[in-house]
PDB file of C-alpha atoms in Angstrom:
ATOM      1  CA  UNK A 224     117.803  81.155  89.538  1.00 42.00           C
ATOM      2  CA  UNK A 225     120.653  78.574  89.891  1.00 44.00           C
ATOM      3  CA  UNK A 226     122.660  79.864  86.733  1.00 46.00           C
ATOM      4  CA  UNK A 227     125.468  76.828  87.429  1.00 47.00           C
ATOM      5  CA  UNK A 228     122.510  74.403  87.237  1.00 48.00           C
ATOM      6  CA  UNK A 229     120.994  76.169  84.691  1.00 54.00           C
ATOM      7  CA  UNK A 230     123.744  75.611  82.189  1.00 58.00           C
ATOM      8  CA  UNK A 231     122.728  73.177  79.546  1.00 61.00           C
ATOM      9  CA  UNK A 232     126.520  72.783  77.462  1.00 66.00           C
ATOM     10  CA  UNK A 233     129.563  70.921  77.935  1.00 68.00           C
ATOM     11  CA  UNK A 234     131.996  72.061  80.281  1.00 70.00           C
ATOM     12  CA  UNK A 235     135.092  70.863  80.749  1.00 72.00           C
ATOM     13  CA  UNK A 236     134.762  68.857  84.566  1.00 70.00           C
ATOM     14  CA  UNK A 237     137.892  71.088  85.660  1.00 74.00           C
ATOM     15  CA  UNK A 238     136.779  74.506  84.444  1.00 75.00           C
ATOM     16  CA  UNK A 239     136.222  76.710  87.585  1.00 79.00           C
ATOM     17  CA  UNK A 240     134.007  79.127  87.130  1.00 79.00           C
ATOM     18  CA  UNK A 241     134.392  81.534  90.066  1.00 83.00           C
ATOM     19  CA  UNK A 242     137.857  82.277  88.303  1.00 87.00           C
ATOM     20  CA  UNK A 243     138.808  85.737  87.414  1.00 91.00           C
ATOM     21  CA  UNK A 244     141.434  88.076  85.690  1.00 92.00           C
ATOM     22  CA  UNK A 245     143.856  88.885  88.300  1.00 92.00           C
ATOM     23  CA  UNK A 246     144.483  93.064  89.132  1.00 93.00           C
ATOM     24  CA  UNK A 247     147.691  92.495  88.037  1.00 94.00           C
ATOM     25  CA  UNK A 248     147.207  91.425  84.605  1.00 94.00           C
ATOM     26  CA  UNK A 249     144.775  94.778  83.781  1.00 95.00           C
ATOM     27  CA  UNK A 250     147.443  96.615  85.348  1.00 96.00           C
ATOM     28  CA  UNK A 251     149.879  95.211  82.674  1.00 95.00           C
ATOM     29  CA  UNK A 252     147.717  96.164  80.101  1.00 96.00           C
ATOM     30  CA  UNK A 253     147.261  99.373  81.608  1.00 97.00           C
ATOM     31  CA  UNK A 254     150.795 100.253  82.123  1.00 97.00           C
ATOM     32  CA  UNK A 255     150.995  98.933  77.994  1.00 97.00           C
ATOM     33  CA  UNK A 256     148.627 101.686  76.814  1.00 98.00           C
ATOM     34  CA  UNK A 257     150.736 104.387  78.984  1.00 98.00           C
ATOM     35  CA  UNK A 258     153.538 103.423  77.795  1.00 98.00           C
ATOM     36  CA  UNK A 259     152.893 103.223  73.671  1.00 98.00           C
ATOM     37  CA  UNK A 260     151.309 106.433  74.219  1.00 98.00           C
ATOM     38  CA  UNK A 261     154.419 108.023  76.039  1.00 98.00           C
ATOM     39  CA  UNK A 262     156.500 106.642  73.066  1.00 98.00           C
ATOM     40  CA  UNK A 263     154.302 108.281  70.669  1.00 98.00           C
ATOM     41  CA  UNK A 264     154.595 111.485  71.879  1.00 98.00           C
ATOM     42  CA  UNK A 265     158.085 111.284  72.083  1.00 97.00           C
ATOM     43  CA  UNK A 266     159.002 109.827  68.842  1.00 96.00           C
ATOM     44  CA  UNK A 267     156.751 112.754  67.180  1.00 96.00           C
ATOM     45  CA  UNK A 268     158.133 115.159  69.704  1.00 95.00           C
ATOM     46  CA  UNK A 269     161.646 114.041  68.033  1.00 92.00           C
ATOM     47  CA  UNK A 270     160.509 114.274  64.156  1.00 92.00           C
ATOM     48  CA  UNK A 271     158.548 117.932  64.836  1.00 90.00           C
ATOM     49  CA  UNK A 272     161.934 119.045  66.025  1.00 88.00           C
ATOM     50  CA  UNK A 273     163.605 118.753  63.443  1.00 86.00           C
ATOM     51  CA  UNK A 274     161.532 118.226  59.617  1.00 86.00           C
ATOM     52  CA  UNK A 275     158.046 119.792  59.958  1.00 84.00           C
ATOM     53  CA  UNK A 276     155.479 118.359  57.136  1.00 84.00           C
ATOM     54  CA  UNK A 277     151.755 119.208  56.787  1.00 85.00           C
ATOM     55  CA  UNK A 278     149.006 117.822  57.990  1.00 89.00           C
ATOM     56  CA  UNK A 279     148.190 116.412  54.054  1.00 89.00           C
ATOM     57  CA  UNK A 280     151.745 114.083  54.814  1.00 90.00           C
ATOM     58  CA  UNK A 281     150.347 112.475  58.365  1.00 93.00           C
ATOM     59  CA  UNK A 282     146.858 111.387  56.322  1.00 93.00           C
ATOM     60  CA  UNK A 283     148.882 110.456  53.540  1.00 92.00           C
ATOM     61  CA  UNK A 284     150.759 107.889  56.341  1.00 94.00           C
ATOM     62  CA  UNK A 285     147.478 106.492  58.054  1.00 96.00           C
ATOM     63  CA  UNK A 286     145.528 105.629  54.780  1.00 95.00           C
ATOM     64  CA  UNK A 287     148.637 103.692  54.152  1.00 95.00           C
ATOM     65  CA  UNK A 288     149.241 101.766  56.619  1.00 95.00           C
ATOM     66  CA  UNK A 289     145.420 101.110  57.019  1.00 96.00           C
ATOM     67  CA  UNK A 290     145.252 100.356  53.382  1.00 95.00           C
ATOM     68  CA  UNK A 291     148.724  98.020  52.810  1.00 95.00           C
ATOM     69  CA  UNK A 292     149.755  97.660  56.317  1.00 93.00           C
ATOM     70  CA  UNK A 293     146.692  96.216  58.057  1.00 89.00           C
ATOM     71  CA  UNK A 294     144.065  95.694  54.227  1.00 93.00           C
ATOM     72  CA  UNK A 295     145.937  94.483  51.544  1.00 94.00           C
ATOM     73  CA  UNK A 296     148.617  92.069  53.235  1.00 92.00           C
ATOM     74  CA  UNK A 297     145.742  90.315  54.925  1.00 88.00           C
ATOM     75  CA  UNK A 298     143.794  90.193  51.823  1.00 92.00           C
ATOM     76  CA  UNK A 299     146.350  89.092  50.061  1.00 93.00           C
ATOM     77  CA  UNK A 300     147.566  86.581  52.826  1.00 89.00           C
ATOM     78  CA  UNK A 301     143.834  85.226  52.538  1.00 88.00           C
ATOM     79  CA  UNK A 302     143.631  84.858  48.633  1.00 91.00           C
ATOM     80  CA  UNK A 303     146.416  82.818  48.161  1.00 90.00           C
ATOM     81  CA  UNK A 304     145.905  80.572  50.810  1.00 87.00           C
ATOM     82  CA  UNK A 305     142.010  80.324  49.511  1.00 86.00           C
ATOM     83  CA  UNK A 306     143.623  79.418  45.923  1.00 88.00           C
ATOM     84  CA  UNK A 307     147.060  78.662  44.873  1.00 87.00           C
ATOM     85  CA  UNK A 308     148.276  77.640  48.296  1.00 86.00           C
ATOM     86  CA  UNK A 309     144.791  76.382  49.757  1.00 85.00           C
ATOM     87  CA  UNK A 310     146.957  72.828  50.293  1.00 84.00           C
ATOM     88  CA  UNK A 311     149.809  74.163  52.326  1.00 84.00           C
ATOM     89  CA  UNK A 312     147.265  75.830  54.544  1.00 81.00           C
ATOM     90  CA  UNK A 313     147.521  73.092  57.144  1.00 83.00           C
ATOM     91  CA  UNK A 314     151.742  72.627  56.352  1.00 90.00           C
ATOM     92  CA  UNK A 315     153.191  75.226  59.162  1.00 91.00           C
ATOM     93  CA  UNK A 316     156.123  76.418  57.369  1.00 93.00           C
ATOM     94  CA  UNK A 317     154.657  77.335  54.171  1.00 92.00           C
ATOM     95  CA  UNK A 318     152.179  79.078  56.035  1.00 92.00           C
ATOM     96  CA  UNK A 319     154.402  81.130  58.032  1.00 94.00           C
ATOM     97  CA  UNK A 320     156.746  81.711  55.339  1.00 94.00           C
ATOM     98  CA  UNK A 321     154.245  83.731  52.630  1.00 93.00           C
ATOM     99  CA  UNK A 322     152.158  85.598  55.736  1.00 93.00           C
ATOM    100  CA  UNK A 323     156.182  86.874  56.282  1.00 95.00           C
ATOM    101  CA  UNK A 324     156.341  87.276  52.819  1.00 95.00           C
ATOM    102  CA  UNK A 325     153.208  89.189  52.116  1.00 95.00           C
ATOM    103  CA  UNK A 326     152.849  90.981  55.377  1.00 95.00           C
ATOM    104  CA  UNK A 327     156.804  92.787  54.353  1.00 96.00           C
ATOM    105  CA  UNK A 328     156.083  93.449  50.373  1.00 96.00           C
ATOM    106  CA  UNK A 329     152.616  95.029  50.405  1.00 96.00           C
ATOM    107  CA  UNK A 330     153.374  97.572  53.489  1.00 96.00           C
ATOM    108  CA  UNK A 331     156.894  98.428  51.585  1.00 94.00           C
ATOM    109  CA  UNK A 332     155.120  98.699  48.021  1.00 94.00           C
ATOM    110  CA  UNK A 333     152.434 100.811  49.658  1.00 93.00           C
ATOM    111  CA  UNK A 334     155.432 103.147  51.252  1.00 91.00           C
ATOM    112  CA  UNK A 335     157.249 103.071  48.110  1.00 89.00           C
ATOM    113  CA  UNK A 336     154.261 103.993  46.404  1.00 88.00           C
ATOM    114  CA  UNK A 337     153.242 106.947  47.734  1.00 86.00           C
ATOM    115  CA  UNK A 338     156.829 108.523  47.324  1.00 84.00           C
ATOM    116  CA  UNK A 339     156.352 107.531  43.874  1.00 82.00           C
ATOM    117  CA  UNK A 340     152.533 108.788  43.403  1.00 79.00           C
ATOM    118  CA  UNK A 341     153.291 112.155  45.440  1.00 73.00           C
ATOM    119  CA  UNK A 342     156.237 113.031  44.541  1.00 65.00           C
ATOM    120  CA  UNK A 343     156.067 116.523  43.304  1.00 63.00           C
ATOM    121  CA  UNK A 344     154.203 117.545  46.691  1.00 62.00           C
ATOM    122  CA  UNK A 345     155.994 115.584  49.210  1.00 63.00           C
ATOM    123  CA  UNK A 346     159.658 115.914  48.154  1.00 72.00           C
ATOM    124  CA  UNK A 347     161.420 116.827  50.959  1.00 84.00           C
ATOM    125  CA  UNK A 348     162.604 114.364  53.805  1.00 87.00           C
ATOM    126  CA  UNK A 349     160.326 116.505  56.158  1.00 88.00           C
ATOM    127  CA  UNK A 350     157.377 115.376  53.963  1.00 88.00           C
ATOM    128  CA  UNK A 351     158.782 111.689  54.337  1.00 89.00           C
ATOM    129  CA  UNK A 352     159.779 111.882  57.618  1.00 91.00           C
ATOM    130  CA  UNK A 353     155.917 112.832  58.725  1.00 92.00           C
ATOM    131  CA  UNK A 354     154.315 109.845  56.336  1.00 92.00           C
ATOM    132  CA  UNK A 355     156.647 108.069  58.495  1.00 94.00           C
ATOM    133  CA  UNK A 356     155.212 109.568  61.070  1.00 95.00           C
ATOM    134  CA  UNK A 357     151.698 109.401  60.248  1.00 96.00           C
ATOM    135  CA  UNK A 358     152.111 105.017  60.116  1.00 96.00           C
ATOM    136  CA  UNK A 359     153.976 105.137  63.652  1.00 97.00           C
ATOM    137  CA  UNK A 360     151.294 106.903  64.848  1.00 97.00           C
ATOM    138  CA  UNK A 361     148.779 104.596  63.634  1.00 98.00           C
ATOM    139  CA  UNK A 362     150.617 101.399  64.742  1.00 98.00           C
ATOM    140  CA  UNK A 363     150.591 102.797  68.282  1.00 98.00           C
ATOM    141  CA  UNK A 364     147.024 103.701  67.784  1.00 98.00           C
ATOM    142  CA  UNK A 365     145.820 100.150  66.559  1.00 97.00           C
ATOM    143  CA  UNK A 366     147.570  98.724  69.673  1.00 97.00           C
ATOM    144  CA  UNK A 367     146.446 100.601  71.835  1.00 98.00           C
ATOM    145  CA  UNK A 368     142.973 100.241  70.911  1.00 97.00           C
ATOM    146  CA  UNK A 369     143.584  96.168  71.212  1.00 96.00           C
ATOM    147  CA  UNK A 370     145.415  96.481  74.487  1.00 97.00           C
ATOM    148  CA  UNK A 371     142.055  99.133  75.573  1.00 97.00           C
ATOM    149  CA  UNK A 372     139.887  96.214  74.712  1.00 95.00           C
ATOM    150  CA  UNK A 373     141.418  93.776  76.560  1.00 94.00           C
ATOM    151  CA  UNK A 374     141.069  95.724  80.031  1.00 95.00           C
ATOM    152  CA  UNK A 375     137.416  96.310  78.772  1.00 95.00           C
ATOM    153  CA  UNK A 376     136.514  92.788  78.506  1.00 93.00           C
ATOM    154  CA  UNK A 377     138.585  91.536  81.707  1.00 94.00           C
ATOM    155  CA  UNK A 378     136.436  94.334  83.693  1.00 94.00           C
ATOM    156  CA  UNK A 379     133.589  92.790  81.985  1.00 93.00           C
ATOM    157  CA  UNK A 380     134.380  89.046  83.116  1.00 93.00           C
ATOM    158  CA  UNK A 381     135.508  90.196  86.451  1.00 93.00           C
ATOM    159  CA  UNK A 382     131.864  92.204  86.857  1.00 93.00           C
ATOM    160  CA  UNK A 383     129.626  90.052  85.485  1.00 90.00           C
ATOM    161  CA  UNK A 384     131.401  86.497  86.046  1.00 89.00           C
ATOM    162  CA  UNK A 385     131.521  83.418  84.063  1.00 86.00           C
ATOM    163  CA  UNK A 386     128.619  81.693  84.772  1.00 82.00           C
ATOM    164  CA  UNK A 387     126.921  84.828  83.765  1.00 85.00           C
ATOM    165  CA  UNK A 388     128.213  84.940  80.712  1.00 86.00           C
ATOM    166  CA  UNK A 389     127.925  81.678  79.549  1.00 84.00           C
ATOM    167  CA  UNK A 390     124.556  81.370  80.614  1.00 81.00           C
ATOM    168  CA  UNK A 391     124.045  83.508  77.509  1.00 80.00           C
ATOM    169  CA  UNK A 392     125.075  81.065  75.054  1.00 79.00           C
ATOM    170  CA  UNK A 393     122.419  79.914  72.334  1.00 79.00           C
ATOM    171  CA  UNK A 394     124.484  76.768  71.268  1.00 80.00           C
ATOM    172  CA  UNK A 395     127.481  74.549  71.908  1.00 77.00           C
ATOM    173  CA  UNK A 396     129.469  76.215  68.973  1.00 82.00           C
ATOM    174  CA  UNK A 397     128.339  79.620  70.858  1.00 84.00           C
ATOM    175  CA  UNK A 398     129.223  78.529  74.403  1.00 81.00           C
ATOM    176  CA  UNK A 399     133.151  76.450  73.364  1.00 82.00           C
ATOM    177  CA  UNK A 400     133.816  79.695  71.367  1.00 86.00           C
ATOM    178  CA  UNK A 401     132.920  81.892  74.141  1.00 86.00           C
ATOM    179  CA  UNK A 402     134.368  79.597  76.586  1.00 86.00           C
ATOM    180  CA  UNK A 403     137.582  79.627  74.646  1.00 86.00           C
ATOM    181  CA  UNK A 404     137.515  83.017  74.734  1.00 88.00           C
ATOM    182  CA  UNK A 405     136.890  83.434  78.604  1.00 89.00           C
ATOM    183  CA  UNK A 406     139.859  81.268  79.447  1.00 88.00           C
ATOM    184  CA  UNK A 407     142.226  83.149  77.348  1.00 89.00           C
ATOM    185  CA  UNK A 408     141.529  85.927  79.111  1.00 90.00           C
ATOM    186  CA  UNK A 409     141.878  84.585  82.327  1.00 91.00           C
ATOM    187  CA  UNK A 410     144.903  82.980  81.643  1.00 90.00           C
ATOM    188  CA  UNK A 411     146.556  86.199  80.324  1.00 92.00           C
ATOM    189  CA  UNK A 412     149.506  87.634  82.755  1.00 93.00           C
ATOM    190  CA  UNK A 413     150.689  90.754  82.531  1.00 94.00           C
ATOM    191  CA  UNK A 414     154.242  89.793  81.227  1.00 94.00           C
ATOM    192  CA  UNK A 415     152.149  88.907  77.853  1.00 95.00           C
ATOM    193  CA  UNK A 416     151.140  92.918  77.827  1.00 95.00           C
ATOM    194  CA  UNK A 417     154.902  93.912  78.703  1.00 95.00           C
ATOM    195  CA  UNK A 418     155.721  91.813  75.367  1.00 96.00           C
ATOM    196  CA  UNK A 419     153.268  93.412  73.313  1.00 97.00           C
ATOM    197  CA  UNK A 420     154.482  97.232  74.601  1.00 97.00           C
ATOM    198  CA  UNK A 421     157.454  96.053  73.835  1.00 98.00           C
ATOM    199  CA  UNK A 422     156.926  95.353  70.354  1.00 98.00           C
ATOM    200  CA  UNK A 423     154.278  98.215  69.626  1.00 98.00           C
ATOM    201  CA  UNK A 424     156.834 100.372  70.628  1.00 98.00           C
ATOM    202  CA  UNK A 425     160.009  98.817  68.709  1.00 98.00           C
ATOM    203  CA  UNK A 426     157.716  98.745  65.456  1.00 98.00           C
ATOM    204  CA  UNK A 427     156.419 102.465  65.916  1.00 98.00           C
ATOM    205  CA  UNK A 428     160.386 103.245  66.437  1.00 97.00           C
ATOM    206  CA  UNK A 429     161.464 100.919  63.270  1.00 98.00           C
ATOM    207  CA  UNK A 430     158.800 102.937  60.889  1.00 96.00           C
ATOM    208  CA  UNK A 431     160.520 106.225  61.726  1.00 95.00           C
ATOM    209  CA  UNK A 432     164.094 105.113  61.947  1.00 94.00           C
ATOM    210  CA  UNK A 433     163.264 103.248  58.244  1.00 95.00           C
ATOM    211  CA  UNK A 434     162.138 106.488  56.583  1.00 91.00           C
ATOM    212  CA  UNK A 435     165.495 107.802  55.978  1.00 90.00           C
ATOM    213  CA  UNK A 436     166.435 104.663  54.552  1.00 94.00           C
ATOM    214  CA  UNK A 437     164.095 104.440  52.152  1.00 94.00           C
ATOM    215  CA  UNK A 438     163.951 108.056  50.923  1.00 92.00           C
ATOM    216  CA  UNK A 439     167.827 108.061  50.952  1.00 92.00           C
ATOM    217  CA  UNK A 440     167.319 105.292  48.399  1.00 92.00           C
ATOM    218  CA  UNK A 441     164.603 107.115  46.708  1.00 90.00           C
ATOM    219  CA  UNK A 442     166.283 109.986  46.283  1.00 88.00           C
ATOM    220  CA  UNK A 443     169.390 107.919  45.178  1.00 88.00           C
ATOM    221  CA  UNK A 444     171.724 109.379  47.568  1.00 89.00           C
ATOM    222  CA  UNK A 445     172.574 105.804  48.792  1.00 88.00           C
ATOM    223  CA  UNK A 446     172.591 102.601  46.236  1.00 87.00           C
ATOM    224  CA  UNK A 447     169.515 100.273  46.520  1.00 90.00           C
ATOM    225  CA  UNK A 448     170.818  98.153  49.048  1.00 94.00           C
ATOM    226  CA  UNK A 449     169.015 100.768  51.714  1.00 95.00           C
ATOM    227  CA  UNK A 450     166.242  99.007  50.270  1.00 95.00           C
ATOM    228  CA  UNK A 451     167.052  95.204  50.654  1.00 96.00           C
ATOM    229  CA  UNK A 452     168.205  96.278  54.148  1.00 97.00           C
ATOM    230  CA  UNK A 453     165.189  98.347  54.688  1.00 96.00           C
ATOM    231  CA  UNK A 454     162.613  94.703  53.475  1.00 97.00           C
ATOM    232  CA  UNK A 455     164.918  92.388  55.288  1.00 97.00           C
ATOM    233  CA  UNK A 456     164.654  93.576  58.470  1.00 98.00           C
ATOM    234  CA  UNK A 457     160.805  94.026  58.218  1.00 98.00           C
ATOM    235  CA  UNK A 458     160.595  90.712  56.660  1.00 98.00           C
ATOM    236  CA  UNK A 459     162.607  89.492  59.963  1.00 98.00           C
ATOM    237  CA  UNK A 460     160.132  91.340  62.312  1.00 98.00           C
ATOM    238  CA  UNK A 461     157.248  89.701  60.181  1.00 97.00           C
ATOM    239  CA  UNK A 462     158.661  86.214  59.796  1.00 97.00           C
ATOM    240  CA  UNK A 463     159.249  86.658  63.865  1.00 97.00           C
ATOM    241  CA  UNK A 464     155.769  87.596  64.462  1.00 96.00           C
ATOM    242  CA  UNK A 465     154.306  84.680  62.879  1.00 96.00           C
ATOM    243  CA  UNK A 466     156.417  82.162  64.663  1.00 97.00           C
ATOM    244  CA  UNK A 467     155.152  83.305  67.620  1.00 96.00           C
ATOM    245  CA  UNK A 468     151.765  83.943  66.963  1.00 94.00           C
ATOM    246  CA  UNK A 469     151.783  80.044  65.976  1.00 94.00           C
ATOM    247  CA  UNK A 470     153.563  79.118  69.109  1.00 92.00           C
ATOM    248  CA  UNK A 471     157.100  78.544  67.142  1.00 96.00           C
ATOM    249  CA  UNK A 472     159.171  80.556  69.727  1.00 96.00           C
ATOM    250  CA  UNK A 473     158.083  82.381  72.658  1.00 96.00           C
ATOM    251  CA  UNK A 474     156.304  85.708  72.958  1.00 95.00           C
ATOM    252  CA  UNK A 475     159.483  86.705  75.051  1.00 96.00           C
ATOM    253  CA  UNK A 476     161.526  85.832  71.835  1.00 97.00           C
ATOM    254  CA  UNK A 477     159.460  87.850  69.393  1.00 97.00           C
ATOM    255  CA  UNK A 478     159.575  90.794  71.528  1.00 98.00           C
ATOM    256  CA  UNK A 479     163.392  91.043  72.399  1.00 98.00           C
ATOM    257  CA  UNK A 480     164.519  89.827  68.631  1.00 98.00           C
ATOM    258  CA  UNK A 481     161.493  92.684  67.200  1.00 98.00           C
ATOM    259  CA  UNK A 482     163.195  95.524  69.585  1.00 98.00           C
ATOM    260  CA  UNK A 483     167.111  94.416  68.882  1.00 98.00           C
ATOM    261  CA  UNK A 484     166.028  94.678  64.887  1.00 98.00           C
ATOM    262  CA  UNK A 485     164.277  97.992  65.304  1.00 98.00           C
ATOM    263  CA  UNK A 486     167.003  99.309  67.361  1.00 98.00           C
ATOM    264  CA  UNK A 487     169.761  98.561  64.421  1.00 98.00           C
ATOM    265  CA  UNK A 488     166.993  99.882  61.875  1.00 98.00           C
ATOM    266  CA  UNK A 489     167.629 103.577  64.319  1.00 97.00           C
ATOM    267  CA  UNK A 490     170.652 103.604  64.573  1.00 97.00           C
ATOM    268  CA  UNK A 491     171.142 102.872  60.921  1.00 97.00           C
ATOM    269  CA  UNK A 492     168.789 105.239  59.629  1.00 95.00           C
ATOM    270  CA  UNK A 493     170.296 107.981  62.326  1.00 94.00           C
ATOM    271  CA  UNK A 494     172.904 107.505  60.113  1.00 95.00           C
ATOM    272  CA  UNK A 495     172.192 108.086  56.990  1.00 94.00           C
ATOM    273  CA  UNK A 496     169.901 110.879  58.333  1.00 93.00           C
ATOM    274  CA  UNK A 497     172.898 112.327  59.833  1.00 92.00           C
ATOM    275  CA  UNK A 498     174.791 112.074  56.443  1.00 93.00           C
ATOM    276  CA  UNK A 499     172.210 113.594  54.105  1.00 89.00           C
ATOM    277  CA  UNK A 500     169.823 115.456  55.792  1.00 89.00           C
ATOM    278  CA  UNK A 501     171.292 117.372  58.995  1.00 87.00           C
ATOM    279  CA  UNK A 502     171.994 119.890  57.091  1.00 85.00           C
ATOM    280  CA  UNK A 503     168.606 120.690  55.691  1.00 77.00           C
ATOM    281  CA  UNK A 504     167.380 121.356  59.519  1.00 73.00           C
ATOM    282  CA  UNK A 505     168.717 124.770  59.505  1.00 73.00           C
ATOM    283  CA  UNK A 506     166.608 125.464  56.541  1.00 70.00           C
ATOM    284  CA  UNK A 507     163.596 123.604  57.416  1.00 65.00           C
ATOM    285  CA  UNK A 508     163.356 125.975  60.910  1.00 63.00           C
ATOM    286  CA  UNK A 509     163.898 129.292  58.767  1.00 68.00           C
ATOM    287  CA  UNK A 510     161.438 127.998  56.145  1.00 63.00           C
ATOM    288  CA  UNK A 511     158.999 127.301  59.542  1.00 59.00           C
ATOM    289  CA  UNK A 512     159.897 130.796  61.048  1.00 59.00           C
ATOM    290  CA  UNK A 513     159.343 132.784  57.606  1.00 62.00           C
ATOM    291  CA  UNK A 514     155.531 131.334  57.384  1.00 56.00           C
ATOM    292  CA  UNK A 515     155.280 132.295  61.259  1.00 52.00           C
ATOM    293  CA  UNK A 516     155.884 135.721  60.292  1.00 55.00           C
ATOM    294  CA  UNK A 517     153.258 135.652  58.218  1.00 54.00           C
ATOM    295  CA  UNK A 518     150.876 134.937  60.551  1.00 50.00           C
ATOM    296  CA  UNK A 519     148.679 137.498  61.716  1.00 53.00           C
ATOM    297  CA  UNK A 520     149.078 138.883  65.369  1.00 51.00           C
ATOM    298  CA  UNK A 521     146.828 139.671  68.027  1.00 46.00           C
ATOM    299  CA  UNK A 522     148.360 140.369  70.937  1.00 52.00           C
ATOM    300  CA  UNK A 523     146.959 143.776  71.049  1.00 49.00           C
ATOM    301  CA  UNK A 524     143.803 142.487  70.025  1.00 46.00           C
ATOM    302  CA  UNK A 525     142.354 142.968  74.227  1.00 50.00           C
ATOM    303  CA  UNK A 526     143.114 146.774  73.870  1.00 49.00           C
ATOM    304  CA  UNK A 527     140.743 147.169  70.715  1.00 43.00           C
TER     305      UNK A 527
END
């Protein structure tokens, strides 16, 4: 079977199809994966040092960012451009502007709300501190999983080849949206993964380093400007992200300008950490060491 004859769409006259993903590139994304992993075990190596919450507080943190973070500000995004704004849909600015907009106010709401709606159980900054944890966690997770099926479908291109898998095609929609697909992936590079490490990582370190801020706030220890500062700068990482994911500014750009912001968000929120909660840690590791004790022991248990 002559699968290059056999091929009854358009293709464009310079397509080659003996191209491949080059080792490099799945290397990238390899090294990607490695290192958002590395970074999560550090950053909750860092926060289990120091405030200990339950389990309840890191399932509290994945439903939401799953259901603001990731849900609701795309739903939202996607109602208001299918009604109120369904003319500015094509105008580039206005488009950018409210998927900033939307993709910073549900995800803070959401946090905001669950300090609100569990307050008399999580009322402690180690209780905040692992909600903050429990949305790094899944941010890391999420890319991971995207940068996992990247390599999965470059192996699969690089196996099978192109002609292969166009040959499949049912239709000319099927085969240009497969073919558009196909030479995406081939003409990924591995600096594109190093941007998207990048950025995992500065966002999974801006959601911790922002927790302080916003209990701080909650708590009213510090006025409500911890907030503004706290929606600005995510609005900044959003408004960022969208730029580039509409070919406004470079990946490059979004990466270094997402890692300087969630660098200042640290430091920042080291701060105020520093300020209002250092002194709890003492406390926290005798509160930790008191329900140790009450632990049963077997380490005489072999000589029963």
């Amino acid at each position: 079977m002559n699968i290059l004859r056999d091929l009854q769409y358009e293709l464009p006259a310079d397509f080659d199809l003996s191209a491949q993903v080059p080792r490099n590139t799945i290397m990238g994304a390899i090294i990607g994966i490695v290192a958002i992993l590395a970074m999560a075990i550090i950053l909750t190596v860092y926060i289990r040092k120091r405030q200990k919450g339950g389990i309840f507080d890191i399932i509290v943190g994945v439903a939401v960012y799953m259901i603001f973070f990731y849900f609701a500000s795309n739903t939202v995004a996607n109602l208001l451009f299918g009604t109120i704004l369904k003319s500015f849909v094509d105008v580039k600015p206005v488009l950018i502007t409210v998927i900033a907009l939307t993709t910073t106010l549900v995800p803070m709401f959401g946090r905001l709300l669950s300090l609100k709606l569990m307050g008399k159980n999580m009322n402690t900054v180690a209780d905040a501190y692992t909600v903050g944890m429990g949305i790094m966690l899944t941010e890391g997770f999420l890319y991971m999983v995207d940068l996992l099926m990247v390599i999965v479908s470059c192996n699969t291109i690089n196996k099978m080849g192109l002609e292969s898998i166009l040959s499949n095609a049912t239709s000319q929609d099927e085969f240009t949206s497969t073919l558009t697909s196909l030479t995406e992936m081939i003409n990924y590079r591995a600096s594109d993964f190093l941007y998207m490490s990048v950025i995992a990582i500065a966002l999974m370190v801006f959601h911790v380093g922002v927790t302080s801020l916003i209990f701080a706030a909650y708590q009213k220890k510090e006025g409500k400007r911890l907030y503004i500062f706290s929606f600005v700068t995510y609005f900044i990482i959003q408004l960022i992200g969208a730029m580039a994911n509409y070919d406004v500014i470079p990946d490059g750009a979004k990466a270094l300008i997402t890692a300087l912001v969630a660098a200042l968000v640290a430091y920042i929120g080291l701060k105020v950490y520093n300020i209002h909660y250092k002194n709890e840690e003492p406390r926290e590791k005798a509160r930790i060491e008191k329900e140790n004790t009450k632990m049963p022991k077997f380490d005489n248990l072999s000589k029963l």
